[in-house]
Coordinates of N, CA and C in Angstrom, one line a residue:
D1 N 0.8 -1.2 0.0 CA 0.0 0.0 0.0 C 0.9 1.2 0.0
P2 N 0.8 2.0 -1.1 CA 1.7 3.2 -1.2 C 1.5 4.2 0.0
T3 N 0.4 4.3 0.6 CA 0.2 5.3 1.7 C 1.1 5.0 2.9
L4 N 1.5 3.7 3.0 CA 2.4 3.4 4.1 C 3.8 4.1 3.9
C5 N 4.2 4.4 2.7 CA 5.4 5.1 2.5 C 5.4 6.5 3.1
K6 N 4.2 7.2 3.2 CA 4.1 8.5 3.8 C 4.4 8.4 5.3
K7 N 4.2 7.2 5.9 CA 4.4 7.1 7.3 C 5.8 6.8 7.7
V8 N 6.6 6.4 6.7 CA 8.0 6.1 6.9 C 8.7 7.5 7.0
S9 N 9.7 7.6 7.8 CA 10.3 8.9 8.0 C 10.7 9.6 6.7
L10 N 10.6 10.9 6.7 CA 10.9 11.6 5.5 C 12.3 11.4 5.0
G11 N 12.6 11.7 3.7 CA 13.9 11.6 3.1 C 14.1 10.3 2.5
R12 N 15.3 9.8 2.7 CA 15.8 8.6 2.0 C 14.9 7.3 2.3
P13 N 14.5 7.0 3.5 CA 13.7 5.8 3.7 C 12.4 5.9 3.0
S14 N 11.8 7.1 3.0 CA 10.5 7.2 2.3 C 10.6 7.0 0.8
E15 N 11.7 7.6 0.2 CA 11.9 7.5 -1.2 C 12.2 6.1 -1.6
E16 N 13.0 5.4 -0.8 CA 13.3 4.0 -1.0 C 12.0 3.1 -1.0
C17 N 11.1 3.5 -0.1 CA 9.8 2.8 0.0 C 9.1 2.9 -1.3
Y18 N 9.0 4.2 -1.8 CA 8.3 4.4 -3.1 C 8.9 3.6 -4.3
E19 N 10.2 3.7 -4.3 CA 11.0 3.0 -5.4 C 10.8 1.5 -5.3
T20 N 10.8 0.9 -4.1 CA 10.6 -0.5 -3.9 C 9.2 -0.9 -4.3
L21 N 8.2 -0.1 -3.9 CA 6.8 -0.4 -4.2 C 6.6 -0.3 -5.7
A22 N 7.2 0.7 -6.3 CA 7.0 0.9 -7.8 C 7.5 -0.3 -8.5
E23 N 8.7 -0.8 -8.1 CA 9.2 -2.0 -8.7 C 8.4 -3.3 -8.5
I24 N 8.0 -3.5 -7.3 CA 7.1 -4.7 -6.9 C 5.8 -4.6 -7.6
L25 N 5.1 -3.4 -7.6 CA 3.8 -3.3 -8.2 C 3.8 -3.0 -9.7
K26 N 5.0 -2.8 -10.2 CA 5.2 -2.4 -11.6 C 4.3 -1.1 -11.9
D27 N 4.4 -0.2 -11.0 CA 3.6 1.0 -11.1 C 4.5 2.3 -11.0
P28 N 4.9 2.8 -12.2 CA 5.8 3.9 -12.3 C 5.2 5.2 -11.8
S29 N 3.9 5.3 -11.6 CA 3.3 6.5 -11.1 C 3.8 6.8 -9.7
L30 N 4.3 5.8 -9.0 CA 4.8 6.1 -7.6 C 6.1 6.8 -7.6
C31 N 6.8 6.8 -8.8 CA 8.1 7.4 -8.9 C 8.0 8.9 -8.7
V32 N 6.9 9.6 -9.0 CA 6.8 11.0 -8.9 C 6.9 11.5 -7.5
S33 N 6.7 10.6 -6.5 CA 6.8 11.0 -5.1 C 8.3 11.0 -4.6
I34 N 9.2 10.7 -5.5 CA 10.6 10.7 -5.2 C 11.2 12.1 -5.6
H35 N 11.9 12.7 -4.7 CA 12.4 14.1 -5.0 C 13.8 14.1 -5.6
D36 N 14.6 13.2 -5.3 CA 16.0 13.1 -5.9 C 15.9 12.6 -7.3
S37 N 16.4 13.4 -8.3 CA 16.2 13.1 -9.7 C 16.9 11.8 -10.1
D38 N 18.1 11.5 -9.5 CA 18.7 10.2 -9.9 C 17.9 9.0 -9.4
D39 N 17.4 9.1 -8.2 CA 16.5 8.1 -7.6 C 15.2 7.9 -8.4
E40 N 14.7 9.1 -8.8 CA 13.4 9.0 -9.6 C 13.7 8.3 -10.9
E41 N 14.8 8.6 -11.6 CA 15.1 8.0 -12.9 C 15.3 6.5 -12.7
R42 N 16.0 6.1 -11.6 CA 16.2 4.7 -11.4 C 14.9 4.0 -11.1
C43 N 14.0 4.7 -10.4 CA 12.7 4.2 -10.1 C 11.9 3.9 -11.4
Y44 N 11.9 4.8 -12.3 CA 11.3 4.6 -13.6 C 11.9 3.4 -14.4
R45 N 13.2 3.3 -14.3 CA 13.9 2.3 -15.0 C 13.5 0.9 -14.4
R46 N 13.3 0.8 -13.1 CA 13.1 -0.5 -12.5 C 11.6 -0.8 -12.4
S47 N 10.7 0.1 -12.7 CA 9.3 -0.1 -12.4 C 8.5 -0.8 -13.5
G48 N 9.1 -1.1 -14.5 CA 8.3 -1.8 -15.6 C 9.1 -1.9 -16.9
D49 N 8.4 -2.5 -17.8 CA 9.0 -2.7 -19.1 C 8.2 -1.8 -20.2
N50 N 8.0 -0.6 -19.8 CA 7.2 0.3 -20.7 C 8.3 1.3 -21.2
E51 N 8.5 1.2 -22.5 CA 9.6 2.1 -23.1 C 9.2 3.5 -23.1
A52 N 7.9 3.9 -23.0 CA 7.5 5.3 -22.9 C 8.0 5.9 -21.7
L53 N 8.2 5.1 -20.6 CA 8.7 5.7 -19.4 C 10.2 6.1 -19.5
C54 N 10.9 5.4 -20.3 CA 12.3 5.7 -20.5 C 12.5 7.1 -21.0
G55 N 11.6 7.6 -21.8 CA 11.6 9.0 -22.3 C 11.5 10.0 -21.3
K56 N 11.0 9.7 -20.1 CA 10.8 10.6 -19.0 C 12.1 10.8 -18.2
I57 N 13.1 10.0 -18.5 CA 14.4 10.1 -17.8 C 15.3 11.1 -18.4
G58 N 15.7 12.1 -17.7 CA 16.5 13.2 -18.2 C 18.0 12.8 -18.5
N59 N 18.6 12.0 -17.6 CA 20.0 11.6 -17.8 C 20.1 10.7 -19.0
T60 N 20.9 11.0 -20.0 CA 21.0 10.3 -21.2 C 21.5 8.8 -21.0
F61 N 22.5 8.6 -20.1 CA 23.0 7.3 -19.9 C 21.9 6.4 -19.2
Q62 N 21.2 7.0 -18.2 CA 20.2 6.3 -17.5 C 19.0 6.0 -18.4
Q63 N 18.7 6.9 -19.3 CA 17.7 6.7 -20.3 C 18.0 5.5 -21.2
A64 N 19.3 5.5 -21.7 CA 19.8 4.4 -22.5 C 19.7 3.1 -21.8
L65 N 20.1 3.0 -20.5 CA 20.0 1.8 -19.8 C 18.5 1.3 -19.7
C66 N 17.6 2.3 -19.5 CA 16.2 2.0 -19.4 C 15.7 1.3 -20.7
Y67 N 16.1 1.9 -21.9 CA 15.7 1.2 -23.1 C 16.3 -0.2 -23.3
A68 N 17.5 -0.3 -22.9 CA 18.2 -1.6 -23.0 C 17.5 -2.7 -22.1
I69 N 17.1 -2.3 -20.9 CA 16.4 -3.2 -20.0 C 15.0 -3.5 -20.6
V70 N 14.3 -2.6 -21.1 CA 13.0 -2.9 -21.8 C 13.2 -3.8 -23.0
A71 N 14.2 -3.5 -23.8 CA 14.5 -4.4 -24.9 C 14.7 -5.8 -24.5
Q72 N 15.5 -6.0 -23.5 CA 15.8 -7.3 -22.9 C 14.5 -8.0 -22.4
S73 N 13.8 -7.2 -21.7 CA 12.6 -7.8 -21.1 C 11.5 -8.2 -22.1
K74 N 11.4 -7.4 -23.1 CA 10.4 -7.7 -24.2 C 11.0 -8.5 -25.3
K75 N 12.3 -8.8 -25.2 CA 13.0 -9.5 -26.3 C 12.8 -8.9 -27.7
N76 N 12.9 -7.5 -27.6 CA 12.6 -6.8 -28.8 C 13.9 -5.9 -29.2
P77 N 14.7 -6.4 -30.2 CA 15.9 -5.7 -30.5 C 15.7 -4.3 -31.1
A78 N 14.5 -4.0 -31.7 CA 14.2 -2.7 -32.3 C 14.3 -1.6 -31.2
I79 N 14.0 -1.9 -29.9 CA 14.1 -1.0 -28.9 C 15.5 -0.6 -28.6
C80 N 16.5 -1.4 -28.9 CA 17.9 -1.1 -28.6 C 18.3 0.2 -29.3
Q81 N 17.8 0.5 -30.5 CA 18.1 1.7 -31.2 C 17.8 3.0 -30.4
N82 N 16.9 2.9 -29.6 CA 16.5 4.1 -28.8 C 17.5 4.4 -27.7
A83 N 18.4 3.6 -27.5 CA 19.4 3.8 -26.4 C 20.2 5.0 -26.6
N84 N 20.5 5.4 -27.8 CA 21.2 6.7 -28.1 C 22.6 6.8 -27.5
T85 N 23.2 5.8 -27.0 CA 24.6 5.8 -26.7 C 25.2 4.5 -27.3
L86 N 26.3 4.6 -28.0 CA 26.8 3.5 -28.8 C 27.2 2.3 -27.8
F87 N 27.7 2.6 -26.7 CA 28.1 1.6 -25.8 C 26.9 0.7 -25.3
V88 N 25.8 1.4 -24.9 CA 24.6 0.7 -24.4 C 23.9 0.0 -25.5
T89 N 23.9 0.7 -26.7 CA 23.2 0.1 -27.9 C 23.9 -1.2 -28.2
N90 N 25.2 -1.2 -28.3 CA 26.0 -2.4 -28.6 C 25.8 -3.5 -27.5
Q91 N 25.8 -3.1 -26.3 CA 25.6 -4.1 -25.2 C 24.1 -4.7 -25.2
C92 N 23.2 -3.8 -25.6 CA 21.8 -4.3 -25.7 C 21.7 -5.4 -26.8
Y93 N 22.2 -5.1 -28.0 CA 22.2 -6.1 -29.0 C 23.0 -7.4 -28.6
M94 N 24.1 -7.2 -28.0 CA 24.9 -8.3 -27.6 C 24.2 -9.2 -26.6
G95 N 23.6 -8.6 -25.6 CA 22.8 -9.3 -24.6 C 21.6 -10.1 -25.2
L96 N 20.9 -9.4 -26.1 CA 19.8 -10.1 -26.8 C 20.3 -11.3 -27.7
A97 N 21.3 -11.0 -28.4 CA 21.9 -12.1 -29.3 C 22.3 -13.3 -28.5
W98 N 22.9 -13.1 -27.4 CA 23.4 -14.2 -26.5 C 22.2 -14.9 -25.9
R99 N 21.3 -14.2 -25.3 CA 20.1 -14.8 -24.7 C 19.2 -15.5 -25.6
E100 N 19.0 -15.0 -26.8 CA 18.1 -15.5 -27.8 C 18.9 -16.5 -28.7
K101 N 20.2 -16.6 -28.6 CA 21.0 -17.5 -29.4 C 20.8 -17.1 -30.9
N102 N 20.9 -15.8 -31.2 CA 20.6 -15.3 -32.5 C 21.8 -14.4 -33.0
E103 N 22.7 -15.0 -33.7 CA 23.9 -14.3 -34.2 C 23.6 -13.2 -35.2
G104 N 22.4 -13.3 -35.8 CA 22.0 -12.2 -36.7 C 21.9 -10.9 -36.1
L105 N 21.6 -10.8 -34.8 CA 21.5 -9.6 -34.1 C 22.9 -8.9 -33.9
C106 N 24.0 -9.7 -34.0 CA 25.3 -9.1 -33.9 C 25.6 -8.2 -35.1
L107 N 25.0 -8.3 -36.2 CA 25.2 -7.4 -37.3 C 24.8 -6.0 -37.0
N108 N 24.0 -5.8 -36.0 CA 23.6 -4.4 -35.6 C 24.7 -3.7 -34.8
I109 N 25.7 -4.4 -34.4 CA 26.8 -3.8 -33.6 C 27.8 -3.2 -34.5
K110 N 28.0 -1.9 -34.4 CA 28.9 -1.2 -35.3 C 30.4 -1.4 -35.0
D111 N 30.8 -1.5 -33.8 CA 32.2 -1.7 -33.4 C 32.6 -3.2 -33.7
I112 N 33.6 -3.4 -34.5 CA 34.0 -4.7 -35.0 C 34.4 -5.6 -33.8
S113 N 35.2 -5.1 -32.8 CA 35.6 -5.9 -31.7 C 34.4 -6.3 -30.9
K114 N 33.4 -5.5 -30.7 CA 32.2 -5.8 -29.9 C 31.4 -6.8 -30.8
R115 N 31.3 -6.7 -32.1 CA 30.6 -7.6 -32.9 C 31.3 -9.0 -32.9
N116 N 32.6 -9.0 -32.9 CA 33.3 -10.3 -32.7 C 33.0 -10.9 -31.4
Q117 N 32.9 -10.1 -30.3 CA 32.6 -10.6 -29.0 C 31.2 -11.2 -29.0
C118 N 30.3 -10.6 -29.7 CA 28.9 -11.1 -29.8 C 28.9 -12.4 -30.6
Y119 N 29.6 -12.5 -31.7 CA 29.6 -13.8 -32.4 C 30.3 -14.9 -31.6
Y120 N 31.3 -14.5 -30.9 CA 32.0 -15.5 -30.0 C 31.0 -16.0 -29.0
N121 N 30.3 -15.1 -28.3 CA 29.4 -15.5 -27.2 C 28.3 -16.4 -27.7
V122 N 27.8 -16.1 -28.9 CA 26.7 -16.9 -29.4 C 27.2 -18.2 -29.9
A123 N 28.4 -18.2 -30.5 CA 29.0 -19.5 -31.0 C 29.2 -20.5 -29.8
I124 N 29.7 -19.9 -28.7 CA 30.0 -20.8 -27.6 C 28.7 -21.2 -26.9
T125 N 27.7 -20.4 -26.9 CA 26.4 -20.7 -26.3 C 25.7 -21.8 -27.1
K126 N 25.8 -21.7 -28.4 CA 25.1 -22.6 -29.3 C 26.0 -23.8 -29.7
D127 N 27.3 -23.8 -29.3 CA 28.2 -24.9 -29.7 C 28.2 -25.0 -31.2
D128 N 28.3 -23.8 -31.9 CA 28.2 -23.7 -33.3 C 29.5 -23.1 -33.9
Q129 N 30.3 -24.0 -34.5 CA 31.6 -23.6 -35.1 C 31.4 -22.7 -36.3
L130 N 30.3 -22.8 -37.0 CA 30.1 -22.0 -38.2 C 30.0 -20.5 -37.8
I131 N 29.5 -20.2 -36.6 CA 29.5 -18.8 -36.2 C 30.9 -18.2 -36.0
C132 N 31.8 -19.1 -35.6 CA 33.2 -18.6 -35.5 C 33.8 -18.0 -36.8
E133 N 33.3 -18.6 -37.9 CA 33.7 -18.1 -39.2 C 33.3 -16.6 -39.5
K134 N 32.4 -16.1 -38.8 CA 31.9 -14.7 -39.0 C 32.8 -13.7 -38.3
I135 N 33.7 -14.2 -37.4 CA 34.5 -13.3 -36.7 C 35.6 -12.8 -37.6
V136 N 35.8 -11.4 -37.5 CA 36.8 -10.7 -38.3 C 38.1 -10.6 -37.6
G137 N 39.2 -11.0 -38.2 CA 40.5 -10.9 -37.6 C 40.9 -12.1 -36.8
N138 N 42.2 -12.3 -36.6 CA 42.6 -13.5 -35.9 C 44.0 -13.4 -35.4
E139 N 44.2 -12.4 -34.6 CA 45.6 -12.1 -34.1 C 45.8 -13.2 -33.0
L140 N 47.1 -13.4 -32.7 CA 47.5 -14.5 -31.8 C 46.9 -14.4 -30.4
N141 N 46.7 -13.4 -29.8 CA 46.0 -13.4 -28.5 C 44.7 -12.6 -28.5
Q142 N 44.1 -12.5 -29.6 CA 42.8 -11.8 -29.7 C 41.7 -12.6 -29.0
D143 N 41.2 -11.9 -27.9 CA 40.3 -12.6 -27.0 C 39.0 -13.2 -27.7
Y144 N 38.6 -12.5 -28.7 CA 37.3 -12.9 -29.4 C 37.6 -13.2 -30.9
G145 N 38.8 -13.6 -31.2 CA 39.2 -14.0 -32.6 C 38.7 -15.4 -32.9
K146 N 38.9 -15.7 -34.2 CA 38.5 -17.1 -34.6 C 39.2 -18.2 -33.9
D147 N 40.5 -18.0 -33.7 CA 41.2 -19.1 -33.0 C 40.7 -19.2 -31.5
A148 N 40.4 -18.1 -30.9 CA 39.9 -18.2 -29.5 C 38.5 -18.9 -29.5
C149 N 37.7 -18.7 -30.5 CA 36.4 -19.3 -30.7 C 36.6 -20.9 -30.9
Y150 N 37.5 -21.2 -31.8 CA 37.8 -22.6 -32.0 C 38.4 -23.3 -30.8
Y151 N 39.3 -22.6 -30.1 CA 39.9 -23.1 -28.9 C 38.9 -23.4 -27.9
Q152 N 38.0 -22.5 -27.6 CA 37.0 -22.7 -26.6 C 36.0 -23.8 -26.9
L153 N 35.6 -23.8 -28.2 CA 34.7 -24.9 -28.6 C 35.4 -26.2 -28.7
G154 N 36.7 -26.2 -29.1 CA 37.4 -27.5 -29.1 C 37.6 -28.1 -27.7
Y155 N 37.8 -27.2 -26.8 CA 37.9 -27.7 -25.4 C 36.6 -28.2 -24.9
E156 N 35.5 -27.4 -25.0 CA 34.2 -27.7 -24.5 C 33.7 -29.0 -25.2
L157 N 33.9 -29.2 -26.5 CA 33.4 -30.3 -27.2 C 34.4 -31.4 -27.3
Q158 N 35.6 -31.2 -26.8 CA 36.7 -32.2 -26.8 C 36.9 -32.6 -28.3
S159 N 37.1 -31.6 -29.2 CA 37.1 -31.9 -30.6 C 38.5 -31.5 -31.2
R160 N 39.2 -32.6 -31.6 CA 40.5 -32.4 -32.3 C 40.3 -31.6 -33.6
E161 N 39.2 -31.9 -34.3 CA 38.9 -31.2 -35.5 C 38.8 -29.7 -35.4
L162 N 38.2 -29.2 -34.3 CA 38.1 -27.8 -34.1 C 39.5 -27.2 -33.7
C163 N 40.3 -27.9 -33.0 CA 41.6 -27.5 -32.7 C 42.4 -27.3 -34.0
M164 N 42.2 -28.2 -34.9 CA 43.0 -28.2 -36.2 C 42.6 -27.1 -37.1
K165 N 41.4 -26.5 -36.8 CA 41.0 -25.3 -37.6 C 41.7 -24.0 -37.2
M166 N 42.4 -24.1 -36.1 CA 43.1 -22.9 -35.6 C 44.3 -22.6 -36.5
Q167 N 44.4 -21.3 -36.8 CA 45.5 -20.9 -37.8 C 46.8 -20.7 -37.1
H168 N 46.9 -20.4 -35.8 CA 48.2 -20.3 -35.1 C 48.5 -21.6 -34.6
F169 N 49.8 -22.1 -34.9 CA 50.2 -23.4 -34.6 C 50.7 -23.5 -33.1
G170 N 51.5 -22.6 -32.7 CA 52.0 -22.6 -31.4 C 52.8 -21.3 -31.1
C171 N 53.4 -21.3 -30.0 CA 54.2 -20.1 -29.7 C 55.6 -20.4 -29.2
G172 N 56.1 -21.6 -29.5 CA 57.5 -21.9 -29.2 C 57.6 -22.9 -28.0
Q173 N 58.8 -23.4 -27.8 CA 59.1 -24.4 -26.8 C 58.7 -24.0 -25.4
G174 N 57.9 -24.8 -24.8 CA 57.5 -24.5 -23.4 C 56.5 -23.4 -23.2
C175 N 56.1 -22.8 -24.3 CA 55.1 -21.7 -24.2 C 53.7 -22.3 -24.0
N176 N 53.0 -21.7 -23.0 CA 51.7 -22.2 -22.7 C 50.7 -21.0 -22.7
Q177 N 50.8 -20.1 -23.7 CA 50.0 -18.9 -23.7 C 49.3 -18.8 -25.1
G178 N 48.3 -18.0 -25.1 CA 47.6 -17.7 -26.3 C 46.7 -18.8 -26.8
Y179 N 45.9 -18.4 -27.8 CA 45.0 -19.4 -28.4 C 45.7 -19.9 -29.6
N180 N 46.3 -21.1 -29.5 CA 47.0 -21.7 -30.6 C 46.7 -23.2 -30.6
R181 N 47.0 -23.8 -31.7 CA 46.6 -25.2 -32.0 C 47.3 -26.2 -31.0
E182 N 48.6 -25.9 -30.8 CA 49.3 -26.8 -29.9 C 48.7 -26.8 -28.5
R183 N 48.4 -25.7 -28.0 CA 47.8 -25.6 -26.7 C 46.4 -26.2 -26.6
C184 N 45.7 -26.0 -27.7 CA 44.3 -26.5 -27.8 C 44.4 -28.1 -27.8
L185 N 45.2 -28.6 -28.6 CA 45.4 -30.1 -28.6 C 45.8 -30.7 -27.3
S186 N 46.7 -30.0 -26.6 CA 47.2 -30.5 -25.3 C 46.2 -30.4 -24.3
N187 N 45.1 -29.6 -24.4 CA 44.1 -29.6 -23.4 C 43.0 -30.6 -23.6
L188 N 43.0 -31.3 -24.7 CA 42.0 -32.4 -24.9 C 42.3 -33.6 -24.1
G189 N 41.3 -34.2 -23.6 CA 41.5 -35.3 -22.7 C 41.6 -36.6 -23.4
Q190 N 42.1 -36.6 -24.6 CA 42.2 -37.8 -25.5 C 43.5 -38.5 -25.3

């Protein structure tokens, strides 16, 4: 009952009460009772999956986070475009691609390294080596490069074939670093 929040001492406890109730009841109208603008914006963000509420948030970053949360909740990638910050927009698409196991969403990511990370995450989640082929670049210690993708899948699936797809053969005598074929093969339990 929102009237109970009025009985809570003024200030922070009262505002936390409204924010908590707004989240539990999914009722953003309770957020107007919060006087601190950061807390009010957080309240709108947490109180539901209504993208119209995101537009009420004045802080650009908080607004972008709100759109990303709504997009995730509704499983609607079109909402990611409303985020208006490249970082949050990329993260929004990446999160949806990973959760929905849909590498097609990675194409919406403008930054190549983030797109590679998206492909990598979906490939590992789906155990799908064909997605590794979509990764651009393959430097020896590239965290989300093709070799890293084959390395991880090779290990998880215990596949010599995937290790053999790696372009980097090794890094020298006694070396145990990087994503390379030699290390991949040595990690197999065969």
